[in-house]
Tab-separated table of C-alpha atoms (C1' of nucleotides) in Angstrom:
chain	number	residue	atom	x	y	z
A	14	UNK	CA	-23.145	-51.926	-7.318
A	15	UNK	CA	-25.826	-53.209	-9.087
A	16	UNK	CA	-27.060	-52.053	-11.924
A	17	UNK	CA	-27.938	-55.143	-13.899
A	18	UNK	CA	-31.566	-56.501	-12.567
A	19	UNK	CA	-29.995	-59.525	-11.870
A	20	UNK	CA	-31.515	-61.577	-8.836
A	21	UNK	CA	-30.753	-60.413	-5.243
A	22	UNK	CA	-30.032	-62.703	-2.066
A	23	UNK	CA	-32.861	-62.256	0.749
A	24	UNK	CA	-30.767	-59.847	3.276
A	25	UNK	CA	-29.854	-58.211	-0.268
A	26	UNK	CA	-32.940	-57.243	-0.676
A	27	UNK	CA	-33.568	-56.590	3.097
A	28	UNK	CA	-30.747	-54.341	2.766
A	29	UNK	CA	-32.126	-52.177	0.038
A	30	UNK	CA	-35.736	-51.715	2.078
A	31	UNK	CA	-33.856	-51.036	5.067
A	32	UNK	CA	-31.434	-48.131	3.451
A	33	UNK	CA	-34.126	-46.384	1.941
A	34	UNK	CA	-36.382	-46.465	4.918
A	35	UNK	CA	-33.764	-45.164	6.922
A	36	UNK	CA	-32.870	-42.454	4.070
A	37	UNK	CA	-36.209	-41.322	4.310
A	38	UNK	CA	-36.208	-40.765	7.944
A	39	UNK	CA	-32.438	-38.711	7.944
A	40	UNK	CA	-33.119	-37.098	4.562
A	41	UNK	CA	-36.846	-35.618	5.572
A	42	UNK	CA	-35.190	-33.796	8.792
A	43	UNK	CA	-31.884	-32.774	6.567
A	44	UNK	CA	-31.679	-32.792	3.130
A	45	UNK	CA	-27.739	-32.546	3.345
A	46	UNK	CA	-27.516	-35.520	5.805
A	47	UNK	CA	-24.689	-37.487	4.694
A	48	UNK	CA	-24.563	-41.114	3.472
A	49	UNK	CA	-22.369	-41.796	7.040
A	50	UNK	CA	-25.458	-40.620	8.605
A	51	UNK	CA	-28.209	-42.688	6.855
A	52	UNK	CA	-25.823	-45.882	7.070
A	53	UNK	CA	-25.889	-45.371	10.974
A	54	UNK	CA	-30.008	-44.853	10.995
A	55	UNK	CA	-30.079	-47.310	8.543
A	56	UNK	CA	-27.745	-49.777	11.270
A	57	UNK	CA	-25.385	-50.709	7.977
A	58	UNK	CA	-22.312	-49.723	6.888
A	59	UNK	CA	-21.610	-47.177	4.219
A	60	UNK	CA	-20.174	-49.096	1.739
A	61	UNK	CA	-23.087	-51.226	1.714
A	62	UNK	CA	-24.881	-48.598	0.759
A	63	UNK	CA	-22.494	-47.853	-2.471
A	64	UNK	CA	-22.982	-51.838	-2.886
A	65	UNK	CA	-26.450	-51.328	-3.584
A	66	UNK	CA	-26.940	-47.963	-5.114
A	67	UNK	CA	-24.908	-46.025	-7.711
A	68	UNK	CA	-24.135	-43.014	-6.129
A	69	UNK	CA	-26.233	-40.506	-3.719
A	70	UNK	CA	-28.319	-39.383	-6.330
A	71	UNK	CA	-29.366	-42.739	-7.751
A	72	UNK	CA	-30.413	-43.203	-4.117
A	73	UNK	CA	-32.389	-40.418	-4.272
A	74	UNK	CA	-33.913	-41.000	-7.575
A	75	UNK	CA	-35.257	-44.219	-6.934
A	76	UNK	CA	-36.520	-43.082	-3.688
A	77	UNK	CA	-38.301	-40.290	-5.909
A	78	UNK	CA	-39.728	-43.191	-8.632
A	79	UNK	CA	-40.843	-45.822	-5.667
A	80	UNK	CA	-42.539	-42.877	-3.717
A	81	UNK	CA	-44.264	-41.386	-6.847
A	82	UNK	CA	-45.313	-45.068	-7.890
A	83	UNK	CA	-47.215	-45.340	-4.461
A	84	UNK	CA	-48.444	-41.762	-5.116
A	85	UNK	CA	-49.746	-42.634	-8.783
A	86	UNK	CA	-51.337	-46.154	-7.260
A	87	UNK	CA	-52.922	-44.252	-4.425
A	88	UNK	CA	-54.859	-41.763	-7.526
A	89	UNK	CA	-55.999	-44.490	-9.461
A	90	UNK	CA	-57.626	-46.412	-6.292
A	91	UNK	CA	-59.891	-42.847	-6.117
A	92	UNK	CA	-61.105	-44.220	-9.577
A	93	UNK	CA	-60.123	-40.631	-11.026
A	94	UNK	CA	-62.043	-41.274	-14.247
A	95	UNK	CA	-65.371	-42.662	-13.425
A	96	UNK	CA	-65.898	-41.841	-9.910
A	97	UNK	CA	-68.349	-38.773	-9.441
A	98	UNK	CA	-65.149	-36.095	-8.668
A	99	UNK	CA	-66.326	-35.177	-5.230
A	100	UNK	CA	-65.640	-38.461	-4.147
A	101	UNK	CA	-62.524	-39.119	-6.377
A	102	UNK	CA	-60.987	-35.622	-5.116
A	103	UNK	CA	-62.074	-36.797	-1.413
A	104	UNK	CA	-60.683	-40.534	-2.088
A	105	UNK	CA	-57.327	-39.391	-3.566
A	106	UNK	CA	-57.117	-37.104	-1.228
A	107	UNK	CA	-57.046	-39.284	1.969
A	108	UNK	CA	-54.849	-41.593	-0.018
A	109	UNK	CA	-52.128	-39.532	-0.943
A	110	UNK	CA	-51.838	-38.228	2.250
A	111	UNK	CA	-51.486	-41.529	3.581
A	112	UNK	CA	-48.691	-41.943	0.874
A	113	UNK	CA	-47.090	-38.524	1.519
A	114	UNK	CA	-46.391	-39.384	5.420
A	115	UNK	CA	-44.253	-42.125	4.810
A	116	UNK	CA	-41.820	-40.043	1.121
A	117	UNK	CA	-42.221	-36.816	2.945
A	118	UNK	CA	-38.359	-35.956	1.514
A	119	UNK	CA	-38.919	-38.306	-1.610
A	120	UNK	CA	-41.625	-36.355	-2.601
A	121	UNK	CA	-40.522	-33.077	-1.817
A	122	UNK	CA	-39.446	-30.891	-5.217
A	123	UNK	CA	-35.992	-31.274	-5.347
A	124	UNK	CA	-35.648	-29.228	-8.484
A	125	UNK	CA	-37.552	-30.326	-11.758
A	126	UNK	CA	-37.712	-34.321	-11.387
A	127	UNK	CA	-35.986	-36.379	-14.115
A	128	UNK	CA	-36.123	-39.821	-15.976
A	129	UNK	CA	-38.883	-42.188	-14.594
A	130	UNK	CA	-39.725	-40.056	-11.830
A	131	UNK	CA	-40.805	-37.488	-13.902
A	132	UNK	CA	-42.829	-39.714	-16.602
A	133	UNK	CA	-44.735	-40.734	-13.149
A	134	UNK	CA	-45.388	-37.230	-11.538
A	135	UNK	CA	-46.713	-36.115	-15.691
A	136	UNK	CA	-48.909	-39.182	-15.157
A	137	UNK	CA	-50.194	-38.298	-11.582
A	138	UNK	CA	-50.986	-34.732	-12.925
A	139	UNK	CA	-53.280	-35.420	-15.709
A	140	UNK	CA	-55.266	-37.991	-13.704
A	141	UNK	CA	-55.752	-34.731	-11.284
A	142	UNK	CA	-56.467	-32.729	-14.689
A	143	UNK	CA	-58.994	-34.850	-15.720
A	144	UNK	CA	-60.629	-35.298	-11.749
A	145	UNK	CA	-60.334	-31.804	-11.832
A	146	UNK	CA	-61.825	-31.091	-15.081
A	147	UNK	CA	-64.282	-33.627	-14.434
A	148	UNK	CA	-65.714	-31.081	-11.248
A	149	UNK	CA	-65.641	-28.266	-13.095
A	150	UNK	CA	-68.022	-30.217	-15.899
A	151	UNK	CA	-69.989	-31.233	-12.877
A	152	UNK	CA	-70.418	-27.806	-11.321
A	153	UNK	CA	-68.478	-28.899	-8.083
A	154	UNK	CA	-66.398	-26.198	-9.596
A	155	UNK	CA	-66.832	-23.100	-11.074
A	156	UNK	CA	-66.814	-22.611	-14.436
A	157	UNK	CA	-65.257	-19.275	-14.331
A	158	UNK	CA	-61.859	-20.813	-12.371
A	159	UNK	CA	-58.997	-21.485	-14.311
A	160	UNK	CA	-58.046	-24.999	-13.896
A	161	UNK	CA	-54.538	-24.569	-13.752
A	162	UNK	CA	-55.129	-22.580	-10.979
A	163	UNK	CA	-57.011	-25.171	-9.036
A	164	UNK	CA	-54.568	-28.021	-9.852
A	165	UNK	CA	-52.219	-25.634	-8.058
A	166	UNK	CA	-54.381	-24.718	-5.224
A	167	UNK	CA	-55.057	-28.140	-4.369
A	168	UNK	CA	-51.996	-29.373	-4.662
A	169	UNK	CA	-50.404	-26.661	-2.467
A	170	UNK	CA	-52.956	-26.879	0.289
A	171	UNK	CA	-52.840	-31.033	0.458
A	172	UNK	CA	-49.080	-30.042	1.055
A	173	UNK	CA	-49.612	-27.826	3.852
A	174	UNK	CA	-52.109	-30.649	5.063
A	175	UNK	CA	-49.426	-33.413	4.839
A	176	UNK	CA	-47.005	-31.172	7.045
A	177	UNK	CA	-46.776	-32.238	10.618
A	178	UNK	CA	-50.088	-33.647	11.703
A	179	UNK	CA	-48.906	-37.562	11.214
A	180	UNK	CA	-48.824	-37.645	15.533
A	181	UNK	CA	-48.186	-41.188	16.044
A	182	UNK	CA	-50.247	-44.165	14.753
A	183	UNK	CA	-52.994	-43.949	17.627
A	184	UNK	CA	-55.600	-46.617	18.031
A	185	UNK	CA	-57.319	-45.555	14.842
A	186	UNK	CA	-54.619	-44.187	12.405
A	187	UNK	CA	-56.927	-43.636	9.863
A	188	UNK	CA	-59.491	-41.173	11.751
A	189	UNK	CA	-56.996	-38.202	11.224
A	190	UNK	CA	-56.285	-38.443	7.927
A	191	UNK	CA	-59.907	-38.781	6.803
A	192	UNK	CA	-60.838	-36.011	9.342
A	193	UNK	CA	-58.173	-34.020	7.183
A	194	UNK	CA	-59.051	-34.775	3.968
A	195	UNK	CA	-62.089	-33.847	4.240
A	196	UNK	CA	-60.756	-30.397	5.987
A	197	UNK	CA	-58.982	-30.284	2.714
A	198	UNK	CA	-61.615	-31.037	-0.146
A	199	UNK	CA	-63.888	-28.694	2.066
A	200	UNK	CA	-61.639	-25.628	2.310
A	201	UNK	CA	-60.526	-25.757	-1.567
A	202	UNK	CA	-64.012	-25.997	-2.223
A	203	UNK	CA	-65.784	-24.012	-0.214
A	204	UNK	CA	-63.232	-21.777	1.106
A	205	UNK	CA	-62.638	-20.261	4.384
A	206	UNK	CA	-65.537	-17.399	4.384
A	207	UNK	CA	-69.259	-17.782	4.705
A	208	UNK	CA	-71.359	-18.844	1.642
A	209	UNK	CA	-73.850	-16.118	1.453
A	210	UNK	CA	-74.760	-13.012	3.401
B	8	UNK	CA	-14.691	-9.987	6.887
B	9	UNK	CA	-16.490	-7.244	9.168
B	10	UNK	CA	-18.090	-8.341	11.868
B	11	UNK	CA	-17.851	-4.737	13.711
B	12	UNK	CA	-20.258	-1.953	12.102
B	13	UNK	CA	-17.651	0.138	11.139
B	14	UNK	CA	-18.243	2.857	8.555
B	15	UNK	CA	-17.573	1.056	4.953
B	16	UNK	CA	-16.569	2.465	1.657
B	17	UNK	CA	-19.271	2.981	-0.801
B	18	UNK	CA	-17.678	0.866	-3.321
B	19	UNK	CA	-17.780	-1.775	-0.109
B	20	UNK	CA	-21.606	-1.066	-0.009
B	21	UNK	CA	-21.916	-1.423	-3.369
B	22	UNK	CA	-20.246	-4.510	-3.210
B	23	UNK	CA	-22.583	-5.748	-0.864
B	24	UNK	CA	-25.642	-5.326	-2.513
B	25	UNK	CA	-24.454	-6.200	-5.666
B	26	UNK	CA	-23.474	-9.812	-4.071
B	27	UNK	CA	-26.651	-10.236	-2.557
B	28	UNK	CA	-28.786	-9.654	-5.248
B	29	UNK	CA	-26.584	-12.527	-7.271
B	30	UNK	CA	-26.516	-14.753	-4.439
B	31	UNK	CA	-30.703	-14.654	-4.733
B	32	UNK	CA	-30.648	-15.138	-8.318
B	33	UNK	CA	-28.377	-17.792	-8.249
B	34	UNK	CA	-29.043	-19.341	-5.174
B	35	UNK	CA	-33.156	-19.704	-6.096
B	36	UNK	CA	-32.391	-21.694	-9.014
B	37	UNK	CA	-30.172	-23.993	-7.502
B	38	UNK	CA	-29.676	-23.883	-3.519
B	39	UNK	CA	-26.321	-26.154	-3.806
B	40	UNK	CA	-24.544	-23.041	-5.396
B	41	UNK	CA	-21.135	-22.500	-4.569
B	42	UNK	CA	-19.915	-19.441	-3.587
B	43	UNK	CA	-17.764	-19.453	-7.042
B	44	UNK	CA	-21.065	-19.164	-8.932
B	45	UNK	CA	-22.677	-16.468	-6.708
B	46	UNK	CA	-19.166	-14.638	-7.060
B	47	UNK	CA	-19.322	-14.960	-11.176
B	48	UNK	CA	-22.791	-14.148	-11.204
B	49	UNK	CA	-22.060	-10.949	-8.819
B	50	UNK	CA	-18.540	-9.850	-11.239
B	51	UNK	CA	-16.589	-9.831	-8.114
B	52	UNK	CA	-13.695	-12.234	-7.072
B	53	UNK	CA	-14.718	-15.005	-4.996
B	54	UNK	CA	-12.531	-13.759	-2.091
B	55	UNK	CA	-14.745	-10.293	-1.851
B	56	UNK	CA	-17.433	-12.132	-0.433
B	57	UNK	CA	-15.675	-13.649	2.075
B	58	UNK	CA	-13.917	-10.145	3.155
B	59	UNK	CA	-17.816	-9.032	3.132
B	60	UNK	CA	-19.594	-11.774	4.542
B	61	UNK	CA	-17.645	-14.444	7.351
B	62	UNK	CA	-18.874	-17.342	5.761
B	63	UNK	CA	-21.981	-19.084	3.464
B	64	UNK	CA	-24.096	-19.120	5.880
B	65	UNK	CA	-23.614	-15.758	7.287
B	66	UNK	CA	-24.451	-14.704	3.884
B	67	UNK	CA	-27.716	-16.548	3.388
B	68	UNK	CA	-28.313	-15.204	6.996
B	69	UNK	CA	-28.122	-11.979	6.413
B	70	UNK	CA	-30.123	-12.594	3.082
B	71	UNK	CA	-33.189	-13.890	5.246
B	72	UNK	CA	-33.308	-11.093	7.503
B	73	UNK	CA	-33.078	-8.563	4.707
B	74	UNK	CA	-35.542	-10.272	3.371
B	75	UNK	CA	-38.141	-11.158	6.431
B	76	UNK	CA	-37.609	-7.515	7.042
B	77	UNK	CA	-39.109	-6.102	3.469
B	78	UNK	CA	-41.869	-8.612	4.469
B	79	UNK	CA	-42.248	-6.833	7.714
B	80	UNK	CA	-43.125	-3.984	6.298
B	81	UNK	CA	-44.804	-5.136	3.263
B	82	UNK	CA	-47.149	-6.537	6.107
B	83	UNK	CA	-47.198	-3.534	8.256
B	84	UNK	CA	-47.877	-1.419	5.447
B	85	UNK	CA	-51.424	-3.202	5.216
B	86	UNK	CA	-52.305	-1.857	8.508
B	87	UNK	CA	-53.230	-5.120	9.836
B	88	UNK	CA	-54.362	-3.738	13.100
B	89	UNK	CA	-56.608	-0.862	11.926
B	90	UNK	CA	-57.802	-1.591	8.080
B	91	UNK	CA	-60.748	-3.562	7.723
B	92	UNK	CA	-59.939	-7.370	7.344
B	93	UNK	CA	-60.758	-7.918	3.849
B	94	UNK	CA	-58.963	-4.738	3.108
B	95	UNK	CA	-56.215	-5.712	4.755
B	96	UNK	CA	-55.795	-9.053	3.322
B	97	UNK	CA	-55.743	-7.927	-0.067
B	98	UNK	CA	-52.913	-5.276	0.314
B	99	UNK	CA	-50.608	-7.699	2.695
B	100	UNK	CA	-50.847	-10.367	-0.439
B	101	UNK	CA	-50.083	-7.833	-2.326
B	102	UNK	CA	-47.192	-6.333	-1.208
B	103	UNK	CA	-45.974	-9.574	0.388
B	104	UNK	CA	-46.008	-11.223	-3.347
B	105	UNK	CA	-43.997	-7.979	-4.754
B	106	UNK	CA	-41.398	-8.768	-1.931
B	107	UNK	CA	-41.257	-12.412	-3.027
B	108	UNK	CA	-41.009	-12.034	-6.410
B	109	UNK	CA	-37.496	-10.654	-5.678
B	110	UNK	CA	-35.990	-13.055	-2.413
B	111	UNK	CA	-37.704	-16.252	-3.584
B	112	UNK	CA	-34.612	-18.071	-2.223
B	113	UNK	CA	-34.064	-16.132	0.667
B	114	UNK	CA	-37.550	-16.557	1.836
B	115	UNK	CA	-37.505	-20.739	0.906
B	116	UNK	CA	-37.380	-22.372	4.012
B	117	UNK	CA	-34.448	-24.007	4.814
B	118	UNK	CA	-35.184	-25.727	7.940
B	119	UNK	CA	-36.610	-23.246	11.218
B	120	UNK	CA	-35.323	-19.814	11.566
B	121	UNK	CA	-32.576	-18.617	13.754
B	122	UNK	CA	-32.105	-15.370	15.523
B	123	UNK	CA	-32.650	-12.376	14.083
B	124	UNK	CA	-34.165	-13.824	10.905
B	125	UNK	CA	-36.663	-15.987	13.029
B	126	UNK	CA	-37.810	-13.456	15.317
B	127	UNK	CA	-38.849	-11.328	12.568
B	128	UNK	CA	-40.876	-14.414	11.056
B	129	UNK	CA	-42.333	-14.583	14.457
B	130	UNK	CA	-43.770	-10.988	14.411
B	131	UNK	CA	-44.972	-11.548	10.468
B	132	UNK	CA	-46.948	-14.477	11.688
B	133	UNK	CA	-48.409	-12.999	15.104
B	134	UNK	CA	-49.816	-9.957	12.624
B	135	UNK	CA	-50.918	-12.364	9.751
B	136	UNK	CA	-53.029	-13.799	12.853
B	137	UNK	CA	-54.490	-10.851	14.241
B	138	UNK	CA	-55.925	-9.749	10.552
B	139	UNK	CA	-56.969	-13.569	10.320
B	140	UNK	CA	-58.733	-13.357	13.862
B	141	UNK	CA	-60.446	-10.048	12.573
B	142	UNK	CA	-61.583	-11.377	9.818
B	143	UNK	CA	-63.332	-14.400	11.338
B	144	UNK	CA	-64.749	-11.617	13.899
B	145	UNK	CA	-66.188	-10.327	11.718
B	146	UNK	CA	-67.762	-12.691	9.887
B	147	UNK	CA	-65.251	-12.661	7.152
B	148	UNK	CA	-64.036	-15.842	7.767
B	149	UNK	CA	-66.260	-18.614	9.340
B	150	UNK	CA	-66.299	-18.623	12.958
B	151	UNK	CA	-66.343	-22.780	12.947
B	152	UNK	CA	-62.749	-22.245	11.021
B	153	UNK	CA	-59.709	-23.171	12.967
B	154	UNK	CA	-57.203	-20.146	13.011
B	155	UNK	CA	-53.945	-21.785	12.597
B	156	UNK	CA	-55.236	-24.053	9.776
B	157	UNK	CA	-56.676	-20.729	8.210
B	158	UNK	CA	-53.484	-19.104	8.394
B	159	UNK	CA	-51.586	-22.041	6.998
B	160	UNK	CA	-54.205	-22.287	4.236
B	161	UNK	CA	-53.420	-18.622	2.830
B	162	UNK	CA	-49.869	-18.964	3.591
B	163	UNK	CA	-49.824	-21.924	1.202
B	164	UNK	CA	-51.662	-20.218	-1.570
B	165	UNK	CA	-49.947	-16.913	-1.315
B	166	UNK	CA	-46.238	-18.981	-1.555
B	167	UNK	CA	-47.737	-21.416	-4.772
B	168	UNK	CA	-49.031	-18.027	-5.853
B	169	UNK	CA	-45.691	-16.562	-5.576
B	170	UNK	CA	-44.330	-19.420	-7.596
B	171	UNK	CA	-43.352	-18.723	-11.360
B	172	UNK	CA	-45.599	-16.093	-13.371
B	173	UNK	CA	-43.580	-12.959	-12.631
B	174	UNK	CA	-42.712	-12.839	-16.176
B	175	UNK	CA	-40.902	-9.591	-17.090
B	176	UNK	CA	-41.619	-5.788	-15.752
B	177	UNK	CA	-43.866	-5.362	-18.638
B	178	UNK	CA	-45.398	-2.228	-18.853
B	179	UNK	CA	-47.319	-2.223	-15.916
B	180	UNK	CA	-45.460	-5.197	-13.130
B	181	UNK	CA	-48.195	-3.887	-10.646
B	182	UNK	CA	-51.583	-5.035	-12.697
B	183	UNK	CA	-50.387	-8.648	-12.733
B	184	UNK	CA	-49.441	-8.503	-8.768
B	185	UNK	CA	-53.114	-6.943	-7.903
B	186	UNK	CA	-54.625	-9.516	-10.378
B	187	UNK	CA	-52.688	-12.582	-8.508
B	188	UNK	CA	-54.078	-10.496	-5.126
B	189	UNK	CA	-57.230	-10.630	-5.911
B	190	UNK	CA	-57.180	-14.301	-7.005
B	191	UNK	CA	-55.421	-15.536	-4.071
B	192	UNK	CA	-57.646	-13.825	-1.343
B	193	UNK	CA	-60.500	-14.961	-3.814
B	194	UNK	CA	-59.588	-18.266	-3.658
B	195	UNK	CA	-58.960	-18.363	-0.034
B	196	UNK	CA	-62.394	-17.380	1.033
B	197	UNK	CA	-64.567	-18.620	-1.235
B	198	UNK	CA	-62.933	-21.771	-2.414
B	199	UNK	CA	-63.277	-23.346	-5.926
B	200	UNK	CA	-66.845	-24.456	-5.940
B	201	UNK	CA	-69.932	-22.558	-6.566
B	202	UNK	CA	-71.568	-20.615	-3.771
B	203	UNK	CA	-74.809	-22.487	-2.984
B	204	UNK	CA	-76.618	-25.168	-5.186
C	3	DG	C1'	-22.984	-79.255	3.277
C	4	DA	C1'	-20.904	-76.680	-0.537
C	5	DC	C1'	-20.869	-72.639	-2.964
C	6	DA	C1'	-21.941	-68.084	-4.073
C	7	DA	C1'	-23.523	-63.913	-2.436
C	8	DC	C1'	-23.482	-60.618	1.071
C	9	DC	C1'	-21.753	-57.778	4.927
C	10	DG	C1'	-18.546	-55.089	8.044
C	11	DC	C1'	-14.294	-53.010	8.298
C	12	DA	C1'	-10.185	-50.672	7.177
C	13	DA	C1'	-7.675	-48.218	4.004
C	14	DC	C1'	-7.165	-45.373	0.181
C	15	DA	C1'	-7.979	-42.081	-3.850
C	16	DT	C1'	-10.336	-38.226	-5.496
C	17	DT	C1'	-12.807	-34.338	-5.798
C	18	DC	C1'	-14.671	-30.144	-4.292
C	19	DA	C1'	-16.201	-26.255	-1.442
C	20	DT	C1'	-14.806	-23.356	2.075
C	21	DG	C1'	-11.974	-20.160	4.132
C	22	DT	C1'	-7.174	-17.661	4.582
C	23	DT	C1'	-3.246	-14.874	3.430
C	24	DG	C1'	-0.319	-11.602	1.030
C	25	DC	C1'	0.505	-8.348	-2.387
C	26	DA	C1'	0.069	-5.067	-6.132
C	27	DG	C1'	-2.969	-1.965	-8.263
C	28	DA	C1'	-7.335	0.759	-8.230
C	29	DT	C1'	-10.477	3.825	-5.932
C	30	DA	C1'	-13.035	6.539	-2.586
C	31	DA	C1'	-12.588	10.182	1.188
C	32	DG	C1'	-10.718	14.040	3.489
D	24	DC	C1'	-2.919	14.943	-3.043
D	25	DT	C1'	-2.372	11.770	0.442
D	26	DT	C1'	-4.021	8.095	2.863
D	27	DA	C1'	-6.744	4.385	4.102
D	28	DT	C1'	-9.684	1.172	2.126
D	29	DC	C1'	-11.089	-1.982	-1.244
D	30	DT	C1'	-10.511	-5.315	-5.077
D	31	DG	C1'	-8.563	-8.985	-8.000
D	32	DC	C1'	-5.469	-12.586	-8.250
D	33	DA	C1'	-2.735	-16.414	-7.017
D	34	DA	C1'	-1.543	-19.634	-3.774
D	35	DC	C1'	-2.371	-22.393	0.011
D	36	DA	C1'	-4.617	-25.008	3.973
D	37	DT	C1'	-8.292	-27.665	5.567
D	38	DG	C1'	-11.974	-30.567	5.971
D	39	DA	C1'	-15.643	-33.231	4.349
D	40	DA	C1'	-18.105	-36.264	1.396
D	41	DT	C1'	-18.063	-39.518	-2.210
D	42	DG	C1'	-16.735	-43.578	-4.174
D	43	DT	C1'	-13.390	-47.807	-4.566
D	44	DT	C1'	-10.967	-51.990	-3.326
D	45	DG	C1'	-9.706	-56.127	-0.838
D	46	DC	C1'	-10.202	-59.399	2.816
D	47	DG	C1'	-12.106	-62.263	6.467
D	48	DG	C1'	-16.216	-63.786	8.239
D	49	DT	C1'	-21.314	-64.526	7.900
D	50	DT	C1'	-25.520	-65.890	5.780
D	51	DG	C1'	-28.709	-67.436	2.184
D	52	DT	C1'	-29.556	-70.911	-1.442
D	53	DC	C1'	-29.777	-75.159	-3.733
DNA sequence: GACAACCGCAACATTCATGTTGCAGATAAG
DNA sequence: CTTATCTGCAACATGAATGTTGCGGTTGTC
């Protein structure tokens, strides 16, 4: 295979996009599929798949540090650090769910994450830290709420948000995924039950 | 193995359980467990579980319908028909995160449901409903809130919830549950941010 | 157009988990 | 106490997935 970063022929390279593409696709409706399966999505033969990655898990682990790259690009365009958090949380929010259709398996938690993957997702969660903290300095978020707590919260309902829901890219692809961050930033927020009564 | 219900031995029985309860412990820190580690884990010879249980996946089977039905009646238990919403809310998440704490794997999901296991689910989710319908009847939750996103909303913060922080049976297990209760159903309904500013 | 890189294909080696069988000794049940 | 059941152990069968190698033909690259 290739583990040097030496430089790759054109349909190499196709090759590589192609594999993981298809990966994605087999892996996110089995997790056990088999590298005979993804080669057939993927319209390639096996062993070209062992030409170009390592072994199954170095497939998988690249998938993991390419889809948390996107993720950790898709935070910083939200401006997490200067942009008032409201419209950082609503920005990142709509972004990563953009990201999330397209890794749904590469992002999933397949155990504790390792090597560059990991360094990424530690990166990812301060910038939501400091958005986060950011609110709660702001009063967009109680100061009584543990912000552990919230970092978890958020994270678990953009999740659930990101499952399903992704119905074909319509005329306007876009208008669903705002429509759902916002259903997201609003319901962390402001929770399901009346304000006052 | 036993497929007919025939009277078994107690040390059979015991057998049983004791397998189970290793095959969750084992299984929900790594999934890919073989049956050689549940078998360790459980002090019995890897063979016993395959006179007790016809194959892996019978065994996780039978491990999810256990399970979904301890969740059944932690559920049921909350009188989700009768008790006032709120009320009702608060013991389900309760119980239902006592029941988790101890079939975290067995209640992962690992792909849809099948059979007995699924049609258990089925009835869980058609009671978490009706409280959830209550509760917006009764002005509990708002009535511009969509029902299946409300339910999928407190399912995800009830199972993130669930996650980690059952550390030890300290000296009382039951103040941390009812603590994590509260917070949950807290969380749920009025959100993160302040109430009106 | 020449050369190197790439691919499909077939064949093979290896490893590993699952599931079975038989038997001798231990243990529950009546 | 007698009997049927259960367990551990050792051995075996099977199947599946991973990963490797070599070759002939194809496709970029310069």
């Amino acid at each position: 295979m290739n583990t040097t970063g030496r430089k790759l022929r054109a349909d190499a390279e196709r090759s590589i996009k192609t594999i993981m593409e298809a990966a994605e696709r087999v892996l996110s409706e089995n997790p056990a599929a088999t590298m005979e399966q993804i080669a057939e999505a993927a319209g390639v033969a096996r062993t070209t798949i062992h030409r170009r990655f390592a072994s199954r898990e170095a497939l998988i682990d690249i998938m993991a540090v390419a889809a948390w790259k996107e993720i950790a690009e898709a935070v910083d365009a939200a401006r997490p650090a200067t942009a008032p958090p409201r419209v950082a949380m609503y920005q990142a929010t709509a972004n990563v769910l953009r990201v999330k259709s397209g890794w749904r398996f590469a992002l999933a938690q397949h155990g504790p994450l390792t090597g560059e993957a990991a360094r990424i997702e530690a990166e990812v969660t301060a910038k939501s830290d400091l958005v986060i903290g950011r609110a709660q300095q702001e009063g967009v978020i109680r100061p009584d709420v543990d912000l552990l707590w919230a970092r978890r919260v958020y994270f678990a309902v953009l999740t659930e948000a990101a499952h399903g829901s992704f119905t074909g890219t319509g005329p306007d692809p876009d208008a669903g995924i705002d429509e759902l961050a916002t259903r997201v930033v609003d319901t962390v927020l402001r929770g399901l039950g009346p304000g006052k009564d």
